[in-house]
Each structure stands twice: as C-alpha cells, then as structure tokens.
Short mmCIF file of C-alpha atoms and ligand atoms in Angstrom, two decimals:
data_model
loop_
_atom_site.label_atom_id
_atom_site.label_comp_id
_atom_site.label_asym_id
_atom_site.label_seq_id
_atom_site.Cartn_x
_atom_site.Cartn_y
_atom_site.Cartn_z
CA MET A 1 -26.51 4.92 9.14
CA ALA A 2 -24.12 6.46 11.60
CA LYS A 3 -20.52 6.06 10.56
CA LYS A 4 -18.24 4.44 13.10
CA PRO A 5 -15.62 6.83 14.43
CA SER A 6 -12.16 6.23 13.08
CA PHE A 7 -8.81 6.92 14.66
CA SER A 8 -5.37 7.55 13.24
CA CYS A 9 -1.84 7.69 14.56
CA ASN A 10 -0.10 11.05 14.53
CA GLU A 11 3.27 9.40 14.07
CA CYS A 12 2.74 6.87 11.30
CA ALA A 13 -0.74 7.76 9.98
CA ASN A 14 -2.01 4.22 10.62
CA ILE A 15 -5.82 4.07 10.73
CA THR A 16 -7.67 1.96 13.32
CA SER A 17 -11.28 1.56 14.37
CA LYS A 18 -10.64 1.92 18.11
CA TRP A 19 -8.58 4.14 20.32
CA SER A 20 -5.65 2.77 22.24
CA GLY A 21 -2.78 4.20 24.23
CA ARG A 22 -0.15 2.72 21.97
CA CYS A 23 -0.13 2.51 18.18
CA GLU A 24 -0.06 -1.10 17.01
CA ALA A 25 1.71 -0.18 13.80
CA CYS A 26 4.63 1.94 14.98
CA GLY A 27 4.58 1.46 18.74
CA ALA A 28 4.30 5.17 19.57
CA TRP A 29 2.57 6.09 22.82
CA ASN A 30 -0.30 8.57 23.08
CA SER A 31 -0.29 9.24 19.37
CA ILE A 32 -3.79 7.98 18.46
CA VAL A 33 -6.41 10.65 17.86
CA GLU A 34 -9.97 10.50 16.58
CA ASP A 35 -10.39 11.68 13.01
CA ALA A 36 -12.90 14.49 12.82
CA GLY A 37 -14.54 13.24 9.65
CA LEU A 38 -17.40 15.13 7.99
CA SER A 39 -19.76 12.22 8.31
CA SER A 40 -19.07 11.35 11.94
CA SER A 41 -20.64 14.61 13.07
CA GLY A 42 -24.06 13.55 12.01
CA PRO A 43 -25.49 14.88 8.77
CA ALA A 44 -25.08 11.63 6.89
CA LYS A 45 -27.34 9.72 9.20
CA ALA A 46 -30.26 12.08 8.59
CA GLY A 47 -30.18 11.43 4.85
CA LEU A 48 -29.39 13.72 1.92
CA GLY A 49 -32.07 16.26 2.73
CA THR A 50 -30.11 17.68 5.64
CA VAL A 51 -26.58 17.68 4.21
CA ARG A 52 -25.06 21.01 5.10
CA GLY A 53 -22.80 22.91 2.73
CA ARG A 54 -23.07 25.07 -0.33
CA ALA A 55 -23.41 23.96 -3.93
CA VAL A 56 -20.09 23.96 -5.72
CA GLN A 57 -19.95 25.78 -9.03
CA LEU A 58 -19.55 23.40 -11.96
CA THR A 59 -17.89 24.23 -15.27
CA ASP A 60 -17.32 22.45 -18.58
CA LEU A 61 -13.98 21.49 -20.08
CA SER A 62 -13.62 24.27 -22.63
CA THR A 63 -11.23 27.06 -21.80
CA GLU A 64 -10.35 30.48 -23.12
CA GLU A 65 -7.41 30.79 -20.80
CA ALA A 66 -3.96 30.68 -22.31
CA PRO A 67 -1.60 28.15 -20.71
CA PRO A 68 0.24 29.74 -17.78
CA ALA A 69 3.38 31.66 -18.64
CA ARG A 70 6.27 29.52 -17.46
CA THR A 71 9.54 30.94 -16.27
CA LEU A 72 12.76 29.46 -17.57
CA SER A 73 15.62 29.35 -15.09
CA GLY A 74 18.23 29.29 -17.78
CA LEU A 75 19.49 25.98 -16.37
CA ASN A 76 18.35 23.88 -19.33
CA GLU A 77 18.75 20.61 -17.48
CA LEU A 78 16.33 21.81 -14.80
CA ASP A 79 13.89 23.51 -17.16
CA ARG A 80 13.49 20.38 -19.26
CA VAL A 81 12.78 18.19 -16.24
CA LEU A 82 10.16 20.68 -15.07
CA GLY A 83 8.44 20.21 -18.44
CA GLY A 84 9.63 23.51 -19.94
CA GLY A 85 10.18 25.89 -17.04
CA LEU A 86 8.50 26.69 -13.74
CA VAL A 87 4.69 26.91 -13.73
CA PRO A 88 3.19 29.68 -11.57
CA ALA A 89 1.29 28.48 -8.47
CA SER A 90 2.71 24.98 -8.86
CA ALA A 91 3.99 22.75 -6.09
CA THR A 92 7.14 20.71 -6.69
CA LEU A 93 8.86 18.19 -4.48
CA VAL A 94 12.58 17.52 -4.89
CA GLY A 95 13.55 14.30 -3.11
CA GLY A 96 16.93 12.72 -2.63
CA ASP A 97 19.39 11.15 -0.20
CA PRO A 98 20.96 13.44 2.38
CA GLY A 99 24.15 15.01 1.02
CA ILE A 100 23.38 14.33 -2.63
CA GLY A 101 23.23 18.06 -3.47
CA LYS A 102 19.58 19.15 -3.15
CA SER A 103 20.37 22.35 -1.27
CA THR A 104 23.11 23.19 -3.74
CA LEU A 105 20.81 22.61 -6.71
CA LEU A 106 17.98 24.65 -5.23
CA LEU A 107 20.17 27.55 -4.17
CA GLN A 108 21.48 27.70 -7.74
CA ALA A 109 17.92 27.43 -9.08
CA ALA A 110 16.74 30.15 -6.67
CA ALA A 111 19.47 32.47 -7.91
CA GLN A 112 18.62 31.73 -11.54
CA PHE A 113 14.90 32.30 -11.10
CA ALA A 114 15.55 35.48 -9.10
CA ASN A 115 17.83 36.74 -11.86
CA MET A 116 15.02 36.03 -14.33
CA GLY A 117 12.82 38.42 -12.38
CA LEU A 118 10.86 36.13 -10.06
CA LYS A 119 10.63 37.35 -6.51
CA THR A 120 12.22 34.40 -4.72
CA ILE A 121 12.44 33.45 -1.04
CA TYR A 122 14.63 30.57 0.15
CA VAL A 123 13.68 29.21 3.56
CA SER A 124 16.10 26.83 5.23
CA GLY A 125 15.26 24.84 8.31
CA GLU A 126 18.58 23.03 8.23
CA GLU A 127 21.24 25.69 7.88
CA SER A 128 21.75 29.18 9.27
CA SER A 129 21.58 32.20 6.99
CA ALA A 130 25.32 32.63 7.44
CA GLN A 131 25.96 29.08 6.23
CA ILE A 132 23.77 29.63 3.17
CA ARG A 133 25.51 32.91 2.40
CA MET A 134 28.86 31.14 2.57
CA ARG A 135 27.62 28.52 0.16
CA ALA A 136 26.28 31.23 -2.14
CA GLN A 137 29.71 32.87 -2.08
CA ARG A 138 31.36 29.59 -3.02
CA LEU A 139 28.89 29.19 -5.88
CA GLY A 140 29.41 32.77 -7.05
CA LEU A 141 25.78 33.70 -6.48
CA THR A 142 26.08 36.52 -3.94
CA ASN A 143 24.65 39.10 -6.34
CA ALA A 144 21.42 37.24 -7.05
CA PRO A 145 18.38 38.97 -5.50
CA VAL A 146 17.29 35.93 -3.43
CA GLN A 147 15.89 36.55 0.04
CA LEU A 148 16.91 34.11 2.75
CA ALA A 149 15.28 32.97 5.94
CA ALA A 150 16.42 30.38 8.47
CA GLU A 151 13.22 29.25 10.14
CA THR A 152 11.26 26.12 10.94
CA ASN A 153 8.03 27.51 12.41
CA LEU A 154 5.42 27.06 9.71
CA ARG A 155 3.07 29.72 11.07
CA ASP A 156 5.85 32.34 10.98
CA ILE A 157 6.93 31.24 7.51
CA LEU A 158 3.40 31.47 6.10
CA THR A 159 2.94 34.90 7.67
CA THR A 160 6.19 36.07 6.12
CA LEU A 161 5.19 34.70 2.72
CA GLU A 162 1.82 36.42 3.02
CA ILE A 163 3.45 39.79 3.69
CA GLU A 164 6.27 39.44 1.17
CA ASN A 165 4.11 37.87 -1.54
CA PRO A 166 6.90 36.14 -3.50
CA GLN A 167 6.40 34.31 -6.80
CA LEU A 168 8.62 31.42 -5.72
CA ALA A 169 9.31 29.99 -2.28
CA ILE A 170 11.81 27.19 -1.70
CA ILE A 171 11.42 25.21 1.53
CA ASP A 172 14.52 23.25 2.56
CA SER A 173 13.45 20.80 3.90
CA ILE A 174 9.86 19.73 4.52
CA GLN A 175 11.04 17.39 7.30
CA THR A 176 12.33 20.30 9.38
CA MET A 177 9.10 22.31 9.19
CA TRP A 178 7.01 22.39 12.31
CA SER A 179 3.36 23.29 12.67
CA ASP A 180 2.09 24.16 16.16
CA SER A 181 -1.37 22.86 15.25
CA VAL A 182 -0.07 19.29 15.15
CA GLY A 183 0.96 17.70 18.40
CA SER A 184 3.81 15.49 17.21
CA ALA A 185 7.53 15.98 16.72
CA PRO A 186 9.05 17.66 13.65
CA GLY A 187 9.86 15.10 10.98
CA SER A 188 6.95 12.82 11.96
CA VAL A 189 4.52 11.81 9.26
CA ALA A 190 1.77 13.95 10.73
CA GLN A 191 4.01 17.04 10.76
CA VAL A 192 5.32 16.47 7.25
CA ARG A 193 1.81 15.94 5.97
CA ALA A 194 0.45 19.04 7.69
CA ALA A 195 3.34 21.25 6.58
CA ALA A 196 3.18 20.06 2.98
CA HIS A 197 -0.59 20.54 2.92
CA GLU A 198 -0.39 24.06 4.37
CA LEU A 199 2.36 25.12 1.99
CA THR A 200 0.84 23.68 -1.17
CA SER A 201 -2.62 25.06 -0.47
CA PHE A 202 -1.10 28.44 0.40
CA ALA A 203 0.79 28.34 -2.90
CA LYS A 204 -2.38 27.65 -4.92
CA ARG A 205 -4.33 30.33 -3.06
CA ARG A 206 -1.67 33.02 -3.36
CA ASN A 207 -0.48 32.16 -6.85
CA MET A 208 3.02 31.35 -5.65
CA ALA A 209 5.17 28.51 -6.89
CA VAL A 210 6.61 26.41 -4.09
CA ILE A 211 9.48 23.92 -4.21
CA LEU A 212 9.74 21.53 -1.26
CA VAL A 213 12.90 19.61 -0.49
CA GLY A 214 12.35 16.14 0.95
CA HIS A 215 14.90 13.71 2.35
CA VAL A 216 14.53 10.14 1.27
CA THR A 217 14.67 7.40 3.88
CA LYS A 218 16.85 4.32 3.57
CA ASP A 219 14.19 2.31 1.80
CA GLY A 220 13.92 4.96 -0.88
CA GLN A 221 10.76 6.76 0.15
CA ILE A 222 10.26 10.35 1.06
CA ALA A 223 9.45 10.21 4.79
CA GLY A 224 6.54 9.69 5.61
CA PRO A 225 5.59 7.24 3.04
CA ARG A 226 4.34 9.00 -0.05
CA VAL A 227 2.27 11.49 1.91
CA VAL A 228 3.76 14.44 0.12
CA GLU A 229 3.97 12.98 -3.37
CA HIS A 230 0.25 13.03 -4.05
CA MET A 231 -0.18 16.60 -2.80
CA VAL A 232 2.23 18.20 -5.24
CA ASP A 233 2.08 18.67 -9.02
CA THR A 234 5.60 17.56 -9.76
CA VAL A 235 7.91 15.09 -8.07
CA LEU A 236 11.60 15.17 -8.95
CA TYR A 237 14.25 12.84 -7.58
CA PHE A 238 17.87 13.87 -7.36
CA GLU A 239 19.99 10.74 -7.66
CA GLY A 240 23.60 9.78 -7.85
CA GLU A 241 26.22 7.58 -6.28
CA ARG A 242 28.36 9.02 -3.52
CA GLY A 243 31.63 8.09 -5.20
CA HIS A 244 30.64 9.63 -8.55
CA GLN A 245 30.32 13.25 -9.46
CA PHE A 246 27.31 12.72 -11.75
CA ARG A 247 23.88 13.72 -10.46
CA ILE A 248 20.63 12.96 -12.19
CA LEU A 249 17.44 14.94 -11.69
CA ARG A 250 14.56 12.70 -12.68
CA ALA A 251 10.87 13.61 -13.05
CA VAL A 252 8.79 10.75 -11.63
CA LYS A 253 5.51 12.67 -11.68
CA ASN A 254 4.65 15.82 -13.58
CA ARG A 255 1.20 17.32 -14.06
CA PHE A 256 2.69 19.88 -16.45
CA GLY A 257 4.95 17.81 -18.67
CA PRO A 258 6.34 14.39 -19.43
CA SER A 259 7.59 12.26 -16.57
CA ASP A 260 10.74 10.08 -17.09
CA GLU A 261 12.58 13.19 -18.24
CA ILE A 262 16.08 13.54 -16.81
CA GLY A 263 18.56 16.35 -16.32
CA VAL A 264 22.21 15.53 -15.83
CA PHE A 265 24.59 17.51 -13.63
CA GLU A 266 28.12 17.15 -12.40
CA MET A 267 29.08 18.10 -8.83
CA THR A 268 32.15 20.30 -8.97
CA GLY A 269 33.98 22.42 -6.42
CA MET A 270 31.85 25.32 -7.67
CA GLY A 271 28.47 23.65 -7.34
CA LEU A 272 26.50 21.76 -9.95
CA ALA A 273 27.49 22.13 -13.58
CA GLN A 274 25.13 21.11 -16.37
CA VAL A 275 26.07 18.17 -18.53
CA THR A 276 24.79 18.79 -22.02
CA ASN A 277 26.12 15.57 -23.53
CA PRO A 278 25.57 12.85 -20.93
CA SER A 279 26.47 9.98 -23.28
CA ALA A 280 29.97 11.34 -23.77
CA LEU A 281 30.31 11.68 -20.00
CA PHE A 282 29.01 8.20 -19.18
CA LEU A 283 31.29 6.64 -21.76
CA SER A 284 34.33 8.73 -20.88
CA GLU A 285 35.71 6.14 -18.47
CA ARG A 286 35.37 3.31 -20.96
CA GLY A 287 38.61 1.63 -21.91
CA THR A 288 39.23 -0.70 -24.82
CA PRO A 289 36.37 -3.13 -25.48
CA SER A 290 36.69 -6.00 -23.05
CA PRO A 291 34.63 -9.08 -22.15
CA GLY A 292 31.59 -8.19 -20.07
CA SER A 293 31.39 -4.61 -21.26
CA VAL A 294 28.47 -3.54 -23.46
CA VAL A 295 27.22 -0.12 -24.49
CA PHE A 296 23.46 0.20 -24.09
CA ALA A 297 21.69 2.74 -26.27
CA GLY A 298 19.03 3.97 -23.86
CA VAL A 299 16.40 6.68 -23.87
CA GLU A 300 15.49 8.76 -20.83
CA GLY A 301 12.34 10.79 -21.48
CA THR A 302 12.96 12.54 -24.78
CA ARG A 303 16.71 12.16 -24.68
CA PRO A 304 18.90 9.28 -25.84
CA VAL A 305 21.64 8.33 -23.37
CA LEU A 306 24.39 5.80 -24.01
CA VAL A 307 25.72 4.00 -20.95
CA GLU A 308 28.17 1.20 -20.39
CA LEU A 309 27.00 -1.99 -18.70
CA GLN A 310 29.65 -4.14 -17.04
CA ALA A 311 29.15 -7.77 -16.09
CA LEU A 312 31.40 -10.18 -14.28
CA VAL A 313 30.69 -13.91 -14.16
CA ALA A 314 32.91 -16.14 -12.05
CA PRO A 315 32.74 -19.63 -10.49
CA SER A 316 31.08 -19.34 -7.12
CA PRO A 317 32.60 -20.67 -3.90
CA HIS A 318 29.14 -20.41 -2.28
CA SER A 319 26.37 -22.98 -2.33
CA GLN A 320 24.03 -20.07 -3.16
CA PRO A 321 25.76 -18.11 -5.95
CA ARG A 322 25.70 -14.32 -5.71
CA ARG A 323 23.58 -12.05 -7.87
CA THR A 324 24.66 -8.45 -7.36
CA VAL A 325 23.27 -5.53 -9.35
CA VAL A 326 24.08 -1.83 -9.20
CA GLY A 327 21.94 0.57 -11.23
CA TRP A 328 19.43 -1.97 -12.51
CA ASP A 329 16.60 -4.10 -11.19
CA GLY A 330 17.64 -7.34 -9.45
CA GLY A 331 14.37 -9.06 -10.31
CA ARG A 332 14.84 -8.28 -13.97
CA LEU A 333 18.37 -9.73 -13.84
CA ALA A 334 16.98 -12.97 -12.42
CA MET A 335 14.48 -13.05 -15.28
CA ILE A 336 17.14 -12.60 -17.96
CA LEU A 337 19.25 -15.37 -16.38
CA ALA A 338 16.21 -17.66 -16.34
CA VAL A 339 15.40 -16.95 -19.99
CA LEU A 340 19.01 -17.58 -21.02
CA GLU A 341 18.91 -20.93 -19.26
CA ALA A 342 15.44 -22.07 -20.28
CA ARG A 343 15.28 -20.80 -23.87
CA VAL A 344 18.88 -20.81 -25.04
CA GLY A 345 20.28 -23.53 -22.77
CA ILE A 346 23.00 -21.41 -21.20
CA PRO A 347 22.98 -22.02 -17.42
CA PHE A 348 24.50 -19.74 -14.79
CA THR A 349 24.26 -22.29 -11.99
CA GLY A 350 27.35 -22.33 -9.81
CA LEU A 351 28.41 -18.94 -11.14
CA ASP A 352 28.46 -15.61 -9.31
CA VAL A 353 26.97 -12.81 -11.41
CA TYR A 354 27.73 -9.12 -10.94
CA LEU A 355 26.17 -6.38 -13.06
CA ASN A 356 27.04 -2.71 -12.86
CA VAL A 357 25.82 0.35 -14.71
CA ALA A 358 28.86 2.58 -15.12
CA GLY A 359 28.87 6.16 -13.91
CA GLY A 360 26.29 5.77 -11.14
CA MET A 361 23.38 5.85 -13.60
CA LYS A 362 20.14 3.99 -12.79
CA ILE A 363 18.33 2.30 -15.66
CA SER A 364 14.71 1.18 -15.57
CA GLU A 365 13.95 0.72 -19.27
CA PRO A 366 13.01 -2.82 -20.38
CA ALA A 367 14.97 -2.03 -23.55
CA ALA A 368 18.13 -2.67 -21.53
CA ASP A 369 17.32 -6.42 -21.40
CA LEU A 370 19.26 -7.34 -24.51
CA ALA A 371 22.27 -5.26 -23.49
CA VAL A 372 22.26 -6.99 -20.10
CA ALA A 373 22.03 -10.42 -21.74
CA ALA A 374 24.88 -9.46 -24.06
CA ALA A 375 27.04 -8.31 -21.14
CA LEU A 376 26.32 -11.52 -19.19
CA LEU A 377 27.12 -13.74 -22.17
CA SER A 378 30.20 -11.78 -23.07
CA ALA A 379 31.48 -12.13 -19.50
CA ARG A 380 30.59 -15.82 -19.33
CA GLU A 381 32.18 -16.67 -22.68
CA ASP A 382 35.10 -14.29 -22.04
CA ALA A 383 34.52 -12.83 -25.51
CA ALA A 384 34.26 -9.12 -26.22
CA LEU A 385 31.41 -7.84 -28.37
CA PRO A 386 32.23 -6.42 -31.82
CA ALA A 387 33.94 -3.04 -31.31
CA GLU A 388 31.97 0.20 -31.55
CA THR A 389 28.61 -1.55 -31.31
CA VAL A 390 25.59 -0.53 -29.23
CA VAL A 391 22.86 -2.92 -28.05
CA PHE A 392 19.20 -2.41 -27.15
CA GLY A 393 15.90 -4.34 -27.11
CA GLU A 394 13.46 -6.01 -24.78
CA ILE A 395 13.47 -9.77 -24.10
CA SER A 396 10.21 -11.59 -23.50
CA LEU A 397 9.88 -14.71 -21.36
CA SER A 398 9.61 -16.81 -24.51
CA GLY A 399 13.06 -15.65 -25.56
CA ALA A 400 11.64 -13.48 -28.37
CA LEU A 401 13.12 -10.03 -28.85
CA ARG A 402 10.78 -7.05 -28.93
CA PRO A 403 11.60 -3.80 -30.70
CA ALA A 404 12.28 -0.82 -28.44
CA PRO A 405 10.60 2.56 -28.80
CA GLN A 406 12.54 5.48 -30.29
CA SER A 407 14.99 3.20 -32.12
CA GLU A 408 15.97 5.94 -34.53
CA ASN A 409 16.78 8.29 -31.68
CA ARG A 410 19.05 5.66 -30.13
CA LEU A 411 20.86 4.94 -33.38
CA LYS A 412 21.40 8.61 -34.14
CA GLU A 413 22.96 9.16 -30.73
CA ALA A 414 25.22 6.14 -31.27
CA GLN A 415 26.26 7.49 -34.64
CA LYS A 416 26.98 10.90 -33.13
CA LEU A 417 29.33 9.31 -30.59
CA GLY A 418 31.29 7.41 -33.20
CA PHE A 419 29.65 3.97 -33.02
CA THR A 420 29.35 2.06 -36.26
CA GLY A 421 27.13 -0.92 -35.43
CA ALA A 422 24.01 -1.82 -33.50
CA LEU A 423 22.46 -5.09 -32.32
CA ALA A 424 18.70 -4.81 -32.00
CA PRO A 425 15.46 -6.80 -32.31
CA ALA A 426 13.90 -7.35 -35.72
CA GLY A 427 10.49 -5.89 -36.49
CA GLY A 428 9.15 -2.49 -35.63
CA LYS A 429 9.44 0.36 -38.05
CA GLY A 430 12.32 -0.03 -40.47
CA VAL A 431 14.81 2.54 -39.30
CA LYS A 432 18.04 3.36 -41.03
CA VAL A 433 20.72 5.67 -39.83
CA ASP A 434 23.69 6.46 -42.04
CA GLY A 435 26.98 5.16 -40.70
CA ILE A 436 25.41 2.50 -38.47
CA THR A 437 25.25 -1.14 -39.55
CA LEU A 438 22.11 -2.49 -37.95
CA ASN A 439 22.09 -6.20 -37.17
CA GLN A 440 18.59 -7.34 -36.30
CA MET A 441 17.52 -10.63 -34.71
CA SER A 442 14.10 -11.95 -33.78
CA ASP A 443 14.99 -14.13 -30.81
CA LEU A 444 17.65 -14.68 -28.19
CA THR A 445 18.89 -17.97 -29.69
CA ALA A 446 19.59 -16.23 -33.00
CA PHE A 447 21.29 -13.41 -31.10
CA VAL A 448 23.59 -15.79 -29.24
CA GLY A 449 24.41 -17.73 -32.41
CA ASP A 450 25.09 -14.58 -34.36
CA VAL A 451 27.16 -12.71 -31.79
CA PHE A 452 28.92 -15.51 -29.96
CA GLY A 453 28.94 -18.09 -32.70
CA ALA A 454 27.28 -20.80 -30.58
CA GLY A 455 23.84 -21.75 -29.34
P1 TYD B 1 24.01 19.56 -0.25
O1 TYD B 1 23.45 20.42 -1.33
O2 TYD B 1 24.19 20.17 1.08
O3 TYD B 1 23.17 18.22 -0.10
P2 TYD B 1 21.68 17.95 0.44
O4 TYD B 1 21.00 19.27 0.54
O5 TYD B 1 21.06 17.05 -0.59
O6 TYD B 1 21.81 17.26 1.75
O7 TYD B 1 25.39 19.01 -0.84
C1 TYD B 1 26.29 18.46 0.00
C2 TYD B 1 27.48 17.89 -0.72
O8 TYD B 1 27.84 18.53 -1.92
C3 TYD B 1 28.64 18.01 0.21
O9 TYD B 1 29.12 16.70 0.45
C4 TYD B 1 29.63 18.85 -0.48
C5 TYD B 1 29.23 18.83 -1.90
N1 TYD B 1 29.48 20.12 -2.60
C6 TYD B 1 30.42 20.18 -3.60
O10 TYD B 1 31.09 19.20 -3.92
N2 TYD B 1 30.61 21.37 -4.26
C7 TYD B 1 29.91 22.49 -3.94
O11 TYD B 1 30.11 23.54 -4.57
C8 TYD B 1 28.93 22.40 -2.89
C9 TYD B 1 28.13 23.60 -2.50
C10 TYD B 1 28.73 21.20 -2.26
MG1 MG B 2 20.39 20.22 2.32
#
C-alpha cells in the first residue's frame, strides 16, 4: 500500500499529514516541507521483492576487541562523570543555563586533554578567538596546545576537521552552528538537529571525539526539545544557582558508564576549581543546629554527599498556603505533607511551607523523603533535631519507611565528617559503622514519636 506523504515543520519539527503555509504547532510561516521518506518513493508498494538496497552485514555479540583506550583529562571530577575518561569517537553533549560556566569548563577540559596528548580543536560560535584567548590567559592555560576557531558555518568547520584530523573537537555551542543545507534560521530545531547529526556522524566516521555545548531553555530542555540528546552517547548537565559558587556536572545519560554520577566544581576568579570533598563544602555554611535544619546523607552516583535541608513553616496569611521548594521536587513535597497528615495526623493546613536545599544543590533521590519530613516537623514543632545526626530513608504512601540503597556508604561519609548519629529506616542489610549510633524505625509514626516525643 502506498504510504501517505508526511510533512514536518523546519522550525519546531512538528509532523502533519498535509501541507499548509503556516505551522499549526509553532505558527511559523513557510516552514512546512515534505519528508522524503524511503517508503514514499515507491518500493514499499511493490512488495518485498523489489526493495532496493544492499544486505547489511550481520555479526554476533562476541568480541575480541579490547575496550577503547580512554583518555583521562586529569580533572578527576570530569573524568568520573564521563565514566572514567573520554572515549574515542564518542559524542557528548554538555547542557546548562547560559552563563553557568560551560565555556569555562570546556576550555579547561580542552587544555587538559591537549596536554595529555590529544589533538584538540575548540570551535566557538559565540566568542571571537581574541575573547577566548583572553579567557585562556585568565585561566592560566595559554601554553596548552589547543587550536581555536571562531566559526559558525558547519560546512567550513567539517572541512577544517577533515583536514586537521583532531582526536577531540569541542563545539561551543550547537545552537550557533549553521548548516546551509537547511533552510531555517540558526538556533531553530531543524538547524540544531542537522548540525548535531552532521557532527556526531562525522565523529563516528573519523574516529574523533566530539563535545557539543547546548544551552538549556527556560523550561529546562536543550533547545529544540530533546533532539540532540538521543543522538549522542553521553549527556551531561552543568547545574548551579547563580548566587552560589558551586557547580555540579551531572551525567543524565551515559552509554559508557554509570549515569547519576556527579562532579563538583567551584567557580573562582581563576576558573573552575575541583571540589574533592563536596560534603564539607555543602555543610560549611551550617551554623549551630536550629529548628528546621536537617543534614541529609545522600548518594550521587557512586559518591556519598551530605547536604543540609532547611525548612520554614509559618502561619499563612493566604487562603491558599504557599508551598515553595528550591532544589527538590515540589510534587514529592506535597506527597510528604499528605502522608504526614493522613498517616501521622500532623496537618499543615493554614501553614506556609518553604523547603530549601543549601548550597544550590539539586536532590532527586527518594531517600531524601525522611530528611524532608524531619526538617518539616522540626520547623513546625520549633524543635531542633539531636545534634550531629544525619537522616535518610524513603517514605511510602502508607507511612512505612523503606531502607535506602548504599546505607553503609552514607554512614561512613557521616562518620568521616564528624557526625555521631543517624536516623534511618529499619530493615535492609544490617549495617554498622563505628562511631555512629544508628537509630532505626519502621514507620513515620514511630519516627515522630521517637524524635519529637509526640504522635
Ligand atoms: P561561561 O563559561 O562563559 O558560561 P556559559 O558558557 O555557560 O554561558 O561563564 C560565565 C560566567 O563565569 C561569567 O558570569 C563569569 C564567570 N567566570 C568566573 O567567575 N571566573 C572565571 O575565571 C571565568 C572564566 C568566568
Ligand atoms: Mg559559553
């Protein structure tokens, strides 16, 4: 059967079944083009016997090849997030808000990799070569054998890469790249998609590693929506709060290593400095134990990280009390509040609730549930938690507490930082860490009774 032609928008990639002058999805004019699909040209309708093409060679799963030799940059925080160094012929996307420090990080990485012997080219579509050289001077990197180009024309960039044959190319940023084979403006979804596709397939073909920088839009996606993420092997996000100097490089996808791994950096006047002990840094601003403040023993990837959670609960002047969260999921906060009310009988009606993760850190682990509940209760009851105590564990809707993975890792980190107690769910493997008194409870009611002396 003949396949109906399909059309897509060059601006927003929306797919429709009929052509029109204006895209219904994004409102752009003259952006709809017919997709030249394989099947629309005919062979499918004549049946399998006339399918044109050559047979693809098939192989089995066994391999004699050694895993590819990775290159370490020497920046441990970066190497760990990459899964143990840079893989040859890999494609990596580094996303983040404008101004967060992506260019700084990648210029430093370029210098490190070049010093390690990789032939490295840094292409900027955003800054002039002079600007990049000035930044390099400020970062003390002027002697690194990195080659710079300030260019946005994709055809010229690919030609240069073909002639120079580098082992690593850094493209800053994918939104500024412009391919003359696509008829829409730079930064549009169609351009970003075409540029990312050209660069990643070039990288695979020529055995070159490529790192693409991508700006994140307001709603937290790399523009255009996810089109680049599935093309690359590794997706890293560079996060941080403007007012804080901490920056977190987080692997959200990695074909060559664990995702969820984080690297922690600090933005200084001389570029990004590695933070080898993030817990100490995140807790450095903590004062004396006060109501509403709780230390959560978290794990990011393979590394334990202690962070302070701060809650404030106050009578609300509004008919609809406020729920404000920074660094954690708002939906999850609503769930914890509902469980506290329904299972333990502690209502938050008529109360404004604010929750903040100190230091600009973002937490997504369910194991933070119990620490959040503890912070909320401590703020509500105006009672500080026992001193030098960490909290972790997941809360289920029934009010039961579930053990968290890597408990031993969490306790060891707490012990290392001078904590002496931990509040955690019962069950799981019996872990013991010298110097930490572990207080385990099986449900939230027991937790509240034990810690706050009331139900
Ligand atoms: P940049 O790497 O240009 O961000 P992005 O590429 O993600 O847009 O970083 C910009 C910010 O970093 C800028 O506000 C200044 C600050 N910065 C420092 O604090 N110290 C430094 O050494 C450098 C190079 C930048
Ligand atoms: Mg930049």
